[in-house]
Tab-separated table of C-alpha atoms and ligand atoms in Angstrom:
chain	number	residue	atom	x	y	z
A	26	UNK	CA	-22.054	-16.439	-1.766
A	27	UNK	CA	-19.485	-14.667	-4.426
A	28	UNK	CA	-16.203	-13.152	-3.069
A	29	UNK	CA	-16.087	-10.188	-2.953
A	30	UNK	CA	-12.816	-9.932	-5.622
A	31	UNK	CA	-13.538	-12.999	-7.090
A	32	UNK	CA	-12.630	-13.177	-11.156
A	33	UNK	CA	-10.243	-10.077	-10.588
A	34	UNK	CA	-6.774	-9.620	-10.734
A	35	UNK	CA	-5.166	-7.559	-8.106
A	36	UNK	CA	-1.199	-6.721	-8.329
A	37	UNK	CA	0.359	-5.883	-4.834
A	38	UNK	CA	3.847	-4.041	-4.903
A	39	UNK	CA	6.107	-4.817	-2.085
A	40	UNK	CA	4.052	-7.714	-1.234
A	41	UNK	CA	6.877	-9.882	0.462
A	42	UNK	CA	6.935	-8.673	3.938
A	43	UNK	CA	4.384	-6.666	6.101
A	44	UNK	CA	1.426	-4.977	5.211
A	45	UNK	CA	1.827	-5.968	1.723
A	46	UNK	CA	1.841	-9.491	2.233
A	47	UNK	CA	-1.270	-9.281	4.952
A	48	UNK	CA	-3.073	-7.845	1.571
A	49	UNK	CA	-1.788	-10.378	-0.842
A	50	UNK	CA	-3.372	-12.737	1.676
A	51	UNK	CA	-6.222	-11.042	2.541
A	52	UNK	CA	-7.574	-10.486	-1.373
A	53	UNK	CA	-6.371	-13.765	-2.237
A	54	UNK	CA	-8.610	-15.201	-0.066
A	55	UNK	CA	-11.507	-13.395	-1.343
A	56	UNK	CA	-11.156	-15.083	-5.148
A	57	UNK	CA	-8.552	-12.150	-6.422
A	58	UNK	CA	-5.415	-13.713	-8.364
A	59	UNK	CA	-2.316	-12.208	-7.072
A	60	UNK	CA	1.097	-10.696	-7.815
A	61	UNK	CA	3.175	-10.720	-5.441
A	62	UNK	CA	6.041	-7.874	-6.385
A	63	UNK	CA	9.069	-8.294	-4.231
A	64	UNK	CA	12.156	-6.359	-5.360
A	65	UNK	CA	14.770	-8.065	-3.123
A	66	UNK	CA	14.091	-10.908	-1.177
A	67	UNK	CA	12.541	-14.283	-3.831
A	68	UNK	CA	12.504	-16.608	-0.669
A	69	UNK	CA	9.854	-14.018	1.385
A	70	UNK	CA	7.859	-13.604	-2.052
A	71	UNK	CA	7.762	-17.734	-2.282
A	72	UNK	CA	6.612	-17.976	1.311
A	73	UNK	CA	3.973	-15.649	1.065
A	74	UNK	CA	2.947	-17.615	-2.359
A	75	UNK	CA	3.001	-20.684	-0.854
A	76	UNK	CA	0.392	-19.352	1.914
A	77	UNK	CA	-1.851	-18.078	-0.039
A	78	UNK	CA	-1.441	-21.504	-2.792
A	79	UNK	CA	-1.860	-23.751	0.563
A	80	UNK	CA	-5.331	-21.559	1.043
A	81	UNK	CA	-6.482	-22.632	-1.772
A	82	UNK	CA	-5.342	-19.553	-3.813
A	83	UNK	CA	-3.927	-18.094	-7.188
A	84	UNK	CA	-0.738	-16.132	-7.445
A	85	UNK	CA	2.543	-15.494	-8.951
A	86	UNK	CA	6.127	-13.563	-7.558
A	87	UNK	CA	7.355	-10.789	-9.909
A	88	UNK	CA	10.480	-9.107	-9.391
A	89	UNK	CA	10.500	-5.202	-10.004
A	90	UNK	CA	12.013	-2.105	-8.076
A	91	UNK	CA	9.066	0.424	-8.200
A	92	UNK	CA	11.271	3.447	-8.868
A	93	UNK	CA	12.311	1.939	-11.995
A	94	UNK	CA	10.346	2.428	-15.313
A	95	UNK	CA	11.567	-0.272	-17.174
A	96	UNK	CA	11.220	-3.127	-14.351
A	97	UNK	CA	7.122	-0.926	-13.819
A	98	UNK	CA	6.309	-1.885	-17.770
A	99	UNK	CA	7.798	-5.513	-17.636
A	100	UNK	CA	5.882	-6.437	-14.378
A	101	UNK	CA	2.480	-5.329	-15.949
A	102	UNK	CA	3.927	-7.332	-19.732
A	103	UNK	CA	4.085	-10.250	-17.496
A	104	UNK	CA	1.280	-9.402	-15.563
A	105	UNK	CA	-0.862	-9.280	-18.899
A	106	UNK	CA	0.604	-12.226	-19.946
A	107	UNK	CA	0.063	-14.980	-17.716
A	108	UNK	CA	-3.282	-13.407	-16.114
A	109	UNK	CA	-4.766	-11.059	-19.494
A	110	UNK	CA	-5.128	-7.977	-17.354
A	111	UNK	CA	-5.103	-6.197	-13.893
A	112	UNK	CA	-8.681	-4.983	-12.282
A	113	UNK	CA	-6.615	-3.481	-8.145
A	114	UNK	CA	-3.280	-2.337	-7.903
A	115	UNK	CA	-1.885	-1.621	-4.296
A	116	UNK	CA	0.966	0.928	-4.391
A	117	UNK	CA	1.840	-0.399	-1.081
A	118	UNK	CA	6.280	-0.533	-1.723
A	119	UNK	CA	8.007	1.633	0.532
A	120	UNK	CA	10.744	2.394	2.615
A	121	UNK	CA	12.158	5.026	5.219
A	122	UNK	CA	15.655	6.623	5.535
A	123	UNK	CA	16.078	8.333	8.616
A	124	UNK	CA	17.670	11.611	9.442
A	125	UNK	CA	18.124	14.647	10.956
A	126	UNK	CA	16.942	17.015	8.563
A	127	UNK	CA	20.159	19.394	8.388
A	128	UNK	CA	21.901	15.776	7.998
A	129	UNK	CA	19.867	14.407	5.374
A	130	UNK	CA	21.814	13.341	2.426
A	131	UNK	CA	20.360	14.139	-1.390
A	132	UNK	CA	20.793	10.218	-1.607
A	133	UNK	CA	18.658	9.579	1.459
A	134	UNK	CA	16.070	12.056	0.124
A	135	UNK	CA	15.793	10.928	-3.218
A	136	UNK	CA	15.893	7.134	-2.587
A	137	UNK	CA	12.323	8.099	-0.592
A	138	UNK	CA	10.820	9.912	-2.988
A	139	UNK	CA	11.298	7.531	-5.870
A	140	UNK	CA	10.423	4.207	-4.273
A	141	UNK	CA	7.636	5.983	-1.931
A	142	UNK	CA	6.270	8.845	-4.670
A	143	UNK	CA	7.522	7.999	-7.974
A	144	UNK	CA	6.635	4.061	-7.735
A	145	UNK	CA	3.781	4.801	-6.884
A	146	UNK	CA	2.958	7.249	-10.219
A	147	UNK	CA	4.517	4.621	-12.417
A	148	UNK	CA	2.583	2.127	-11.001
A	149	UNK	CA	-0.262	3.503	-11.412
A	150	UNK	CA	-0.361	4.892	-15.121
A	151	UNK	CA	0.293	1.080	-16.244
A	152	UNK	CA	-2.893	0.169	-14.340
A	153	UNK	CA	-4.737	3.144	-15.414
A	154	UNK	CA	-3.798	2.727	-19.061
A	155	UNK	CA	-5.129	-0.759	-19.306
A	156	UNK	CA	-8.380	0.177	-16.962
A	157	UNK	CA	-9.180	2.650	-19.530
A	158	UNK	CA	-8.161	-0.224	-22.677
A	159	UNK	CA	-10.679	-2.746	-20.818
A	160	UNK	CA	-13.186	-0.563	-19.585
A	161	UNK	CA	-15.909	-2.104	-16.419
A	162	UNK	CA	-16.552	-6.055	-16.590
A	163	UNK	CA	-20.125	-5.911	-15.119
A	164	UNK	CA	-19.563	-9.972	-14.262
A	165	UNK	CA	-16.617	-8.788	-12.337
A	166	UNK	CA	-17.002	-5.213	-10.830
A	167	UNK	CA	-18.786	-2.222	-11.072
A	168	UNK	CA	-15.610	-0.232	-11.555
A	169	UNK	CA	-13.010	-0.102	-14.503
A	170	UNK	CA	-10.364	-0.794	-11.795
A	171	UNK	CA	-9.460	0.580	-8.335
A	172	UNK	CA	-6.069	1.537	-7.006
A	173	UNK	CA	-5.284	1.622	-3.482
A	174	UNK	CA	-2.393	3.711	-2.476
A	175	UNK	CA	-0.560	2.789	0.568
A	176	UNK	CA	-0.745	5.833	2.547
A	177	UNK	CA	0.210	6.816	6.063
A	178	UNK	CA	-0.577	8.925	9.188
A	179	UNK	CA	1.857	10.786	8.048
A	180	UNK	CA	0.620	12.175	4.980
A	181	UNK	CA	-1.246	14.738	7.820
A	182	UNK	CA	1.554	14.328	10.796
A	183	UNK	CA	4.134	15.996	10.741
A	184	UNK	CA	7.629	13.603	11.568
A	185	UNK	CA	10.796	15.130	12.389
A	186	UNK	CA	13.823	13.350	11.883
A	187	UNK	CA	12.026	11.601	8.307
A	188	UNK	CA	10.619	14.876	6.607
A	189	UNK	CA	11.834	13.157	3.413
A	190	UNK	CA	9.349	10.026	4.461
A	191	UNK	CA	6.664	12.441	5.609
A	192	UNK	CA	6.995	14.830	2.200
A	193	UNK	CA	6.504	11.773	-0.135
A	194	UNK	CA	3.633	10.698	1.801
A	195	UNK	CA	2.040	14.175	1.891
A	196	UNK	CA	2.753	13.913	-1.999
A	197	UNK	CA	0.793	10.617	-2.114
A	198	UNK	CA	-2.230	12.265	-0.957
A	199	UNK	CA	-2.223	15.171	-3.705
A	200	UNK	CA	-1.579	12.187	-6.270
A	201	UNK	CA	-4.305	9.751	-4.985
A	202	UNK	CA	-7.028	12.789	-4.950
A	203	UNK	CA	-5.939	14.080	-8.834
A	204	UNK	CA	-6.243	10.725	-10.161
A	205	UNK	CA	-9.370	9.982	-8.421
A	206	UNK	CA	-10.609	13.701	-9.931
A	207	UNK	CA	-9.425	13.083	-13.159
A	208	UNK	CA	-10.645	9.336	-13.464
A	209	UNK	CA	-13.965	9.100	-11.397
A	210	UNK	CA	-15.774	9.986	-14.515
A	211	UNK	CA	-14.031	6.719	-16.402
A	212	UNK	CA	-15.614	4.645	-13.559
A	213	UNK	CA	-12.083	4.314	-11.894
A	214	UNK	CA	-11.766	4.312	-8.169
A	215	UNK	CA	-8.673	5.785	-6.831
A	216	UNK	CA	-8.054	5.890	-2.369
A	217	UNK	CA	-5.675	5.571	-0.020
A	218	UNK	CA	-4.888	3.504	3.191
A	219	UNK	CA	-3.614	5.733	6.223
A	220	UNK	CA	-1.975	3.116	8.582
A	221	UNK	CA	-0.993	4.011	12.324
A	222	UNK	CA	1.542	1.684	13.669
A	223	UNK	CA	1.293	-1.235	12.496
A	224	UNK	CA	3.631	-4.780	13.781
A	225	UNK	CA	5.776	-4.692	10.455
A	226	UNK	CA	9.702	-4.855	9.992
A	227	UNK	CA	9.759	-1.211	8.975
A	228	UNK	CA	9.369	-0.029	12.478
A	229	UNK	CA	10.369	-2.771	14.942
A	230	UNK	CA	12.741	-0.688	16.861
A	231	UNK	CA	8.615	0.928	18.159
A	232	UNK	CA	7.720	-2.596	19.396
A	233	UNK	CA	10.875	-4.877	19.678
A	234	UNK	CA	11.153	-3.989	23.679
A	235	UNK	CA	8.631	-3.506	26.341
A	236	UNK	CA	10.096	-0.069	26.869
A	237	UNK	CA	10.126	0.608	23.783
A	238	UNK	CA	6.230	-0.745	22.899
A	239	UNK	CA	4.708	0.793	25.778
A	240	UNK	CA	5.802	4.289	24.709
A	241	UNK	CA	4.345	3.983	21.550
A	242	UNK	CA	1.190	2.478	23.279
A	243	UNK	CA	1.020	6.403	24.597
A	244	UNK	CA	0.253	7.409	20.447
A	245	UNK	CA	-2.266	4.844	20.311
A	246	UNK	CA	-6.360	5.588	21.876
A	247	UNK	CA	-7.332	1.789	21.176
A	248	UNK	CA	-3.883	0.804	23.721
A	249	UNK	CA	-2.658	-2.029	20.529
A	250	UNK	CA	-0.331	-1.722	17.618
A	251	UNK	CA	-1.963	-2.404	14.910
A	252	UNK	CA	-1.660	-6.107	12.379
A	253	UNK	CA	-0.940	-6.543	8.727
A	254	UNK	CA	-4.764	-7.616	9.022
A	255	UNK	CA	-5.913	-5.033	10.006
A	256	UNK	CA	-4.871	-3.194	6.623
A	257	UNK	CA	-5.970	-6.476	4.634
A	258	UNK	CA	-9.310	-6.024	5.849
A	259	UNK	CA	-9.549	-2.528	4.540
A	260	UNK	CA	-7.928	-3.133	1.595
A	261	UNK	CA	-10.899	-5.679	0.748
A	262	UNK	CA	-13.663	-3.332	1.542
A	263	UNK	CA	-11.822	-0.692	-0.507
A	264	UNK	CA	-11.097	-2.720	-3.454
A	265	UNK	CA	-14.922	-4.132	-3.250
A	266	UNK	CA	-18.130	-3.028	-4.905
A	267	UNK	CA	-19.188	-2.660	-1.175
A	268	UNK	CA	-17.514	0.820	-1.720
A	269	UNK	CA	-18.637	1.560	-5.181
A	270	UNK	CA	-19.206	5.202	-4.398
A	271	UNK	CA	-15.844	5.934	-1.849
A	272	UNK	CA	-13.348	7.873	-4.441
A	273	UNK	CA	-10.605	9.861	-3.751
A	274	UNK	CA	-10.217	9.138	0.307
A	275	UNK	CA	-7.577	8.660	3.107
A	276	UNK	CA	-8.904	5.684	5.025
A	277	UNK	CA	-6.961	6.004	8.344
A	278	UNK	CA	-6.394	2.526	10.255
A	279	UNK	CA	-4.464	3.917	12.939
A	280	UNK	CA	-6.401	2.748	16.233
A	281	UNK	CA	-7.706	6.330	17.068
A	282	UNK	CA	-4.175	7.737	16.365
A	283	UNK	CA	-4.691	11.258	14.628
A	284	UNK	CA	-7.210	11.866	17.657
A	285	UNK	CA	-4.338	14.113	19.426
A	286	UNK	CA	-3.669	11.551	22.030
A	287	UNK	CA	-1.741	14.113	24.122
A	288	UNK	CA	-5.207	15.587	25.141
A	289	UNK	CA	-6.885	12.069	26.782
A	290	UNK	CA	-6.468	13.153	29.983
A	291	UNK	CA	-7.171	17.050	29.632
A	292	UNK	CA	-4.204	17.968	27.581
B	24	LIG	P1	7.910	-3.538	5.044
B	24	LIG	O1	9.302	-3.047	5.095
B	24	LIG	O2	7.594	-4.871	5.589
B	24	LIG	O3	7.325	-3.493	3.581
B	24	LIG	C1	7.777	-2.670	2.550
B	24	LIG	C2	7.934	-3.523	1.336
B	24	LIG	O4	8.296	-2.712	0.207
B	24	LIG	C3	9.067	-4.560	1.509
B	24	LIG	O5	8.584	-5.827	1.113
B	24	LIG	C4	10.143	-4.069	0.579
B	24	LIG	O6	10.929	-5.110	0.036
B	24	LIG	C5	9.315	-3.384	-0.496
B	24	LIG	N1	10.094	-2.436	-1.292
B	24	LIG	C6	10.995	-1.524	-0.858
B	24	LIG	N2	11.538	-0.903	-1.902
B	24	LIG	C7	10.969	-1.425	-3.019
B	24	LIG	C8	11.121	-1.185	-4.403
B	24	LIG	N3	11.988	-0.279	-4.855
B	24	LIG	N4	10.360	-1.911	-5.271
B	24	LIG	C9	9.492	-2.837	-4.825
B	24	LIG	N5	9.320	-3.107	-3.518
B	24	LIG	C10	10.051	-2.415	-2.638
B	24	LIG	O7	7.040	-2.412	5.781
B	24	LIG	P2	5.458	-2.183	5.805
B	24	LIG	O8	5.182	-1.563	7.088
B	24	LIG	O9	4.730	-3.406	5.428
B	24	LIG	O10	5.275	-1.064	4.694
B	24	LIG	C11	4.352	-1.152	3.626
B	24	LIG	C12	3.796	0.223	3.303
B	24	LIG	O11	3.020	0.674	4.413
B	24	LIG	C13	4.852	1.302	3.056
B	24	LIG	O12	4.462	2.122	1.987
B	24	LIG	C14	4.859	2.071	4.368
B	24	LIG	O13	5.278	3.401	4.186
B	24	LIG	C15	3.399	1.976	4.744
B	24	LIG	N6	3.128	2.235	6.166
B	24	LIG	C16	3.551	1.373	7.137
B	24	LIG	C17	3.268	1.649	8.462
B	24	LIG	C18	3.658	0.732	9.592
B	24	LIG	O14	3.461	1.115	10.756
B	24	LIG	N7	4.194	-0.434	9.371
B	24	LIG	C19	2.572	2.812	8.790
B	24	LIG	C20	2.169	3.675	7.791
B	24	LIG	C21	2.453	3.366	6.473
């Protein structure tokens, strides 16, 4: 039986670590040649290349901060280069700074929006450009290209003590629907991924201690944190022709978590 990404290129930002490297995996292993982007660490980007090579699949590291135009257009040049062309992206970089709001600095506010908001948008016009260049490869999909922007709870939760987190990923929502508007028409797919809590090292103070896992346990109907596979797995389906006709969604992978916990046992 065909892969379901088999043929197709998929690029994966921030694909060293975490989630991103549970989707490098996870679409490597269903044909898709990856790019690992890493922007700071070359020796987690060669271990998660080395996985998926010792699978049995195709990929390559490319360094690039997100927020930064040039390093954007010389990923995709090399991109283009050693692979022709790029059929998934998955906006998936990110990062937090913490703070109380009235404490916030403009630094720590800025450095959020442009990896978390701004990557993302540059990001995705390079893949969007050459989607519309190339047009759909029947042999390959029935899309022009899809785009899968790492989301989060958040973009509907409110979060104190990270508004500037929470704003860009309330922003990623309004720019995930008005490219899926403005492209569905060009056969381009364009969703999001909502994860809960997932077992990453953005948020290991949640799980590092019993104490400190079983609290977050109380946010959480299914009573697990979630796994970088988890979000590989949807990732796949998203990115497949098995959802040909999902545009312009949040899918949440949060373990029940935006089903108001607070009220399982009668509020
Ligand atoms: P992580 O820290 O393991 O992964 C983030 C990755 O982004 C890292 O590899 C980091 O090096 C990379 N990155 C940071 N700045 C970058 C830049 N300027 N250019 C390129 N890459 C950069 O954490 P994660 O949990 O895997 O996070 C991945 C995505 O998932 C993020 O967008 C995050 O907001 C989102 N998310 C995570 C959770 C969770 O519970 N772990 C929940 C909701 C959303």
């Amino acid at each position: 039986m065909k892969r379901k990404l088999e043929g197709q290129v998929a690029l994966v930002t921030g694909a060293s670590s975490g989630i991103g490297a549970g989707v490098a995996k996870a679409m490597a292993a269903e044909g898709a040649t990856v790019v690992i982007n890493y922007s700071s660490s070359p020796e987690k980007a060669e271990k998660v290349l080395n996985e998926i090579q010792r699978a049995g699949g195709t990929a390559l590291t490319i360094k690039a901060d997100v927020s930064n135009e040039k390093e954007v257009l010389a990923m995709y040049e090399e991109t283009f280069k050693q692979f022709g062309t790029v059929d998934i992206l998955v906006n998936n970089a990110g990062l937090q700074k913490d703070n109380k709001f009235h404490e916030m600095s403009l630094d720590e506010w800025n450095r959020v929006i442009a990896i978390n908001l701004t990557g993302q948008f540059l990001c995705a016009r390079e893949a969007i450009k050459e989607f519309l260049r190339r047009g759909v490869v029947p042999s390959k999909s029935k899309a022009a290209g899809k785009i899968i922007c790492m989301s989060s709870v958040h973009e509907v939760i409110p979060w104190a003590g990270h508004a500037n987190y929470a704003a860009s990923k309330g922003g990623v929502m309004m720019l995930m629907k008005s490219m899926a508007q403005e492209y569905a028409p060009m056969k381009i797919r364009v969703n999001s991924i909502g994860p809960g809590a997932i077992r990453t090292p953005i948020n290991h103070a949640a799980w590092q201690t019993p104490e400190s896992y079983n609290q977050l346990l109380k946010l959480i109907p299914q009573k697990r944190i979630g796994e970088a596979e988890d979000i590989g797995g949807a990732a796949v389906w998203l990115a497949s022709d098995d959802a040909d006709y999902v545009n312009g969604i949040t899918l949440f992978v949060d373990g029940g978590m935006l089903l108001y916990p607070g009220f399982e046992d009668n509020g």
